[in-house]
Short mmCIF file of C-alpha atoms in Angstrom, two decimals:
data_model
loop_
_atom_site.label_atom_id
_atom_site.label_comp_id
_atom_site.label_asym_id
_atom_site.label_seq_id
_atom_site.Cartn_x
_atom_site.Cartn_y
_atom_site.Cartn_z
CA MET A 1 21.98 -9.75 15.25
CA PRO A 2 24.98 -7.70 14.61
CA ARG A 3 24.43 -5.14 11.68
CA PRO A 4 26.17 -5.85 8.26
CA ARG A 5 29.18 -4.02 7.40
CA ALA A 6 29.02 -1.25 4.97
CA ASP A 7 30.94 -3.12 2.46
CA ALA A 8 28.76 -6.13 2.73
CA LEU A 9 25.75 -3.89 2.17
CA ARG A 10 27.22 -2.34 -0.82
CA ASN A 11 28.18 -5.81 -2.26
CA ARG A 12 24.63 -7.30 -1.87
CA GLU A 13 23.35 -4.05 -3.64
CA ARG A 14 25.86 -4.60 -6.54
CA ILE A 15 24.66 -7.99 -6.73
CA VAL A 16 20.72 -7.01 -6.93
CA GLY A 17 21.61 -4.27 -9.39
CA ALA A 18 23.48 -6.56 -11.60
CA ALA A 19 20.85 -9.41 -11.45
CA ARG A 20 18.12 -6.64 -12.12
CA GLU A 21 19.94 -5.80 -15.37
CA MET A 22 20.78 -9.18 -16.61
CA PHE A 23 17.22 -10.72 -15.92
CA VAL A 24 16.08 -7.88 -17.90
CA GLU A 25 18.44 -8.68 -20.64
CA PHE A 26 18.49 -12.36 -20.66
CA GLY A 27 15.78 -13.58 -18.45
CA PRO A 28 15.70 -15.04 -14.84
CA GLU A 29 17.53 -18.13 -15.87
CA VAL A 30 21.01 -16.23 -16.51
CA PRO A 31 23.81 -17.94 -14.69
CA LEU A 32 24.56 -16.72 -11.22
CA ASP A 33 28.24 -16.63 -12.04
CA GLU A 34 27.57 -14.20 -14.86
CA ILE A 35 25.76 -12.10 -12.30
CA ALA A 36 28.67 -12.34 -9.87
CA ARG A 37 31.02 -11.05 -12.68
CA ARG A 38 28.72 -8.10 -13.70
CA ALA A 39 28.62 -7.14 -10.08
CA GLY A 40 32.19 -7.39 -9.85
CA VAL A 41 32.20 -10.15 -6.70
CA GLY A 42 32.96 -13.59 -6.20
CA ASN A 43 30.74 -16.47 -6.75
CA ALA A 44 31.13 -17.23 -2.84
CA THR A 45 29.50 -13.50 -2.30
CA VAL A 46 26.72 -14.17 -4.47
CA TYR A 47 25.86 -17.70 -2.46
CA ARG A 48 26.58 -15.97 0.96
CA ASN A 49 23.87 -13.40 0.43
CA PHE A 50 21.38 -15.40 -1.40
CA ALA A 51 20.94 -19.18 -0.91
CA ASP A 52 19.33 -19.86 -4.03
CA ARG A 53 18.28 -18.44 -7.39
CA SER A 54 14.55 -17.96 -6.25
CA VAL A 55 15.88 -15.83 -3.26
CA LEU A 56 17.81 -13.47 -5.62
CA ILE A 57 14.73 -13.17 -7.98
CA ARG A 58 12.46 -12.04 -5.05
CA GLU A 59 14.96 -9.58 -4.01
CA VAL A 60 15.12 -8.24 -7.43
CA VAL A 61 11.47 -8.12 -7.66
CA CYS A 62 11.10 -6.33 -4.21
CA SER A 63 13.71 -4.06 -5.37
CA VAL A 64 12.06 -3.09 -8.59
CA MET A 65 8.70 -2.75 -7.00
CA ASP A 66 10.14 -0.52 -4.29
CA ARG A 67 12.06 1.65 -6.57
CA THR A 68 8.79 2.16 -8.92
CA SER A 69 7.03 3.06 -5.41
CA GLU A 70 9.66 5.87 -4.79
CA ARG A 71 9.05 7.06 -8.44
CA ALA A 72 5.16 7.52 -7.71
CA GLU A 73 6.06 9.24 -4.21
CA GLU A 74 8.11 11.53 -6.12
CA ALA A 75 5.70 12.43 -8.56
CA LEU A 76 2.82 12.89 -6.12
CA ALA A 77 5.22 15.36 -4.06
CA GLU A 78 6.92 17.36 -7.11
CA GLU A 79 4.03 17.65 -9.71
CA ALA A 80 1.24 20.41 -9.09
CA ASP A 81 -0.78 18.78 -12.01
CA ALA A 82 -2.56 15.90 -11.32
CA PHE A 83 -2.25 14.17 -14.77
CA GLN A 84 1.46 15.38 -15.20
CA ALA A 85 2.03 13.33 -11.78
CA LEU A 86 0.48 10.19 -13.69
CA ARG A 87 2.39 10.49 -16.98
CA ARG A 88 5.84 11.14 -15.07
CA PHE A 89 5.11 8.02 -12.88
CA VAL A 90 4.23 5.97 -16.00
CA HIS A 91 7.61 6.83 -17.77
CA ALA A 92 9.55 6.33 -14.65
CA ALA A 93 8.23 3.03 -14.08
CA ALA A 94 9.10 2.14 -17.45
CA ASP A 95 12.71 3.09 -16.82
CA GLU A 96 12.66 0.99 -13.85
CA ARG A 97 12.09 -2.04 -15.96
CA ILE A 98 8.53 -2.77 -14.10
CA GLY A 99 7.45 -4.85 -17.18
CA ALA A 100 10.40 -7.42 -16.43
CA LEU A 101 8.43 -8.53 -13.30
CA CYS A 102 5.77 -10.50 -15.20
CA PRO A 103 7.89 -13.24 -16.27
CA MET A 104 10.05 -13.36 -13.01
CA LEU A 105 6.58 -13.51 -10.96
CA SER A 106 5.58 -16.68 -12.86
CA GLY A 107 8.37 -18.51 -11.30
CA THR A 108 8.36 -21.12 -8.39
CA PHE A 109 9.53 -18.96 -5.82
CA ASP A 110 7.11 -17.96 -2.52
CA LYS A 111 4.58 -15.33 -4.13
CA ASP A 112 3.39 -14.81 -0.41
CA HIS A 113 6.57 -14.06 1.22
CA PRO A 114 6.23 -11.07 3.78
CA ASP A 115 8.79 -8.97 1.92
CA LEU A 116 7.14 -9.24 -1.64
CA ASP A 117 3.56 -8.86 -0.19
CA GLY A 118 4.73 -5.59 1.53
CA SER A 119 6.48 -4.14 -1.49
CA ARG A 120 3.49 -5.15 -3.60
CA ARG A 121 1.17 -3.36 -1.39
CA ARG A 122 3.10 -0.38 -1.07
CA LEU A 123 3.33 -0.25 -5.14
CA GLU A 124 -0.23 -0.85 -5.66
CA ARG A 125 -1.11 1.85 -2.61
CA GLN A 126 1.11 4.34 -4.61
CA VAL A 127 -0.50 3.58 -8.05
CA GLU A 128 -4.09 3.86 -6.81
CA GLU A 129 -3.04 7.19 -5.04
CA VAL A 130 -1.63 8.87 -8.46
CA MET A 131 -4.73 7.83 -10.43
CA GLU A 132 -7.11 8.87 -7.86
CA ARG A 133 -5.61 12.25 -7.75
CA ALA A 134 -5.85 12.51 -11.65
CA ARG A 135 -9.49 11.24 -11.54
CA ALA A 136 -10.58 13.64 -8.82
CA ALA A 137 -9.15 16.40 -10.82
CA GLY A 138 -11.27 15.48 -13.99
CA GLN A 139 -8.25 14.76 -15.99
CA LEU A 140 -8.42 10.59 -16.06
CA ARG A 141 -11.31 8.85 -17.60
CA THR A 142 -13.50 7.02 -14.98
CA ASP A 143 -13.89 3.64 -16.59
CA ILE A 144 -10.28 2.50 -15.95
CA ALA A 145 -8.82 1.10 -12.77
CA VAL A 146 -5.39 0.22 -11.37
CA GLY A 147 -5.41 -2.98 -12.88
CA ASP A 148 -5.76 -1.49 -16.26
CA LEU A 149 -2.72 0.79 -15.68
CA LEU A 150 -0.44 -2.23 -14.60
CA VAL A 151 -1.24 -4.35 -17.51
CA ALA A 152 -0.57 -1.71 -20.11
CA LEU A 153 2.83 -0.99 -18.20
CA SER A 154 3.74 -4.44 -18.34
CA GLN A 155 2.88 -5.09 -21.81
CA LEU A 156 4.39 -2.07 -23.41
CA THR A 157 7.61 -2.24 -21.57
CA ARG A 158 8.67 -5.71 -22.67
CA PRO A 159 10.40 -6.34 -26.06
CA LEU A 160 8.69 -8.53 -28.33
CA PRO A 161 10.25 -12.36 -28.12
CA GLY A 162 12.69 -12.81 -30.60
CA SER A 163 12.36 -9.23 -32.07
CA GLY A 164 16.00 -8.53 -31.94
CA CYS A 165 15.47 -5.06 -31.27
CA THR A 166 18.49 -3.45 -29.60
CA ASP A 167 17.04 0.10 -29.03
CA PHE A 168 13.56 -0.72 -27.53
CA ASP A 169 13.64 2.20 -25.09
CA GLN A 170 12.67 4.61 -27.79
CA PHE A 171 9.63 2.70 -28.67
CA VAL A 172 8.42 2.33 -25.08
CA HIS A 173 8.05 5.97 -24.25
CA ARG A 174 6.34 6.56 -27.52
CA HIS A 175 4.11 3.94 -27.25
CA LEU A 176 3.41 4.70 -23.37
CA GLN A 177 2.74 8.49 -24.40
CA LEU A 178 0.12 7.31 -26.86
CA PHE A 179 -1.46 4.96 -24.27
CA LEU A 180 -1.49 8.01 -21.74
CA ASP A 181 -3.42 10.35 -24.33
CA GLY A 182 -6.08 7.53 -24.33
CA LEU A 183 -6.39 7.90 -20.63
CA GLN A 184 -7.26 11.54 -20.58
CA THR A 185 -10.88 13.12 -20.48
CA PRO A 186 -13.15 13.57 -22.34
CA ALA A 187 -13.11 9.78 -23.42
CA ARG A 188 -13.09 9.52 -27.24
CA SER A 189 -14.74 6.17 -26.99
CA GLU A 190 -16.48 3.33 -24.68
CA LEU A 191 -14.24 0.63 -23.70
CA PRO A 192 -15.50 -3.06 -24.06
CA GLY A 193 -15.65 -5.11 -20.74
CA SER A 194 -15.11 -3.68 -17.24
CA ALA A 195 -12.22 -1.83 -15.55
CA ALA A 196 -9.62 -4.16 -14.48
CA THR A 197 -9.00 -4.58 -10.77
CA LEU A 198 -6.15 -5.69 -8.59
CA GLU A 199 -8.49 -8.75 -7.66
CA ASP A 200 -8.93 -9.41 -11.31
CA LEU A 201 -4.97 -9.55 -11.77
CA ARG A 202 -4.59 -11.88 -8.83
CA ARG A 203 -7.39 -14.27 -9.71
CA PRO A 204 -6.32 -17.59 -11.40
CA ALA A 205 -6.83 -18.33 -14.77
#
């Protein structure tokens, strides 16, 4: 197969970037014509790159997870303090709009697609590594697991439905900081229930 031209790759990246922004702002049902307009491309370019909405949503989800994985890798490589690496990653994940994944993952597209599975596994691996380093350094309480962190990230980075809050980011990082303070040792309370694992998150209701 011939390699895509540079301009074609740039168009695809612009479409994914615009879709990511608009899915966060308006939800995954935003008209594709509006996404094309924000990306600065024609409607035909969108449909040439993405056969239907589900393909575009999957691409956006993979993009967000991959970008979040990169933020984890950077934190691990550049922060000497283990808990600071965790703190940096959590705030960076919020900036990547990782919380917007949850409503999109409830859609009808193929959740077992190889691209999606690969991005998911990479992200989970990186989050586990960030947490394990902090745990090994004696800085992270031992009664939490990856699922706890991912659930908190999801819940704390999504505006409340119908809140009309136009400057939500300032509250996101404030509340994430409070959450992170609660993860540090020594623990100030005993948590109810058990630590949430990735298997718990995948288990059907």
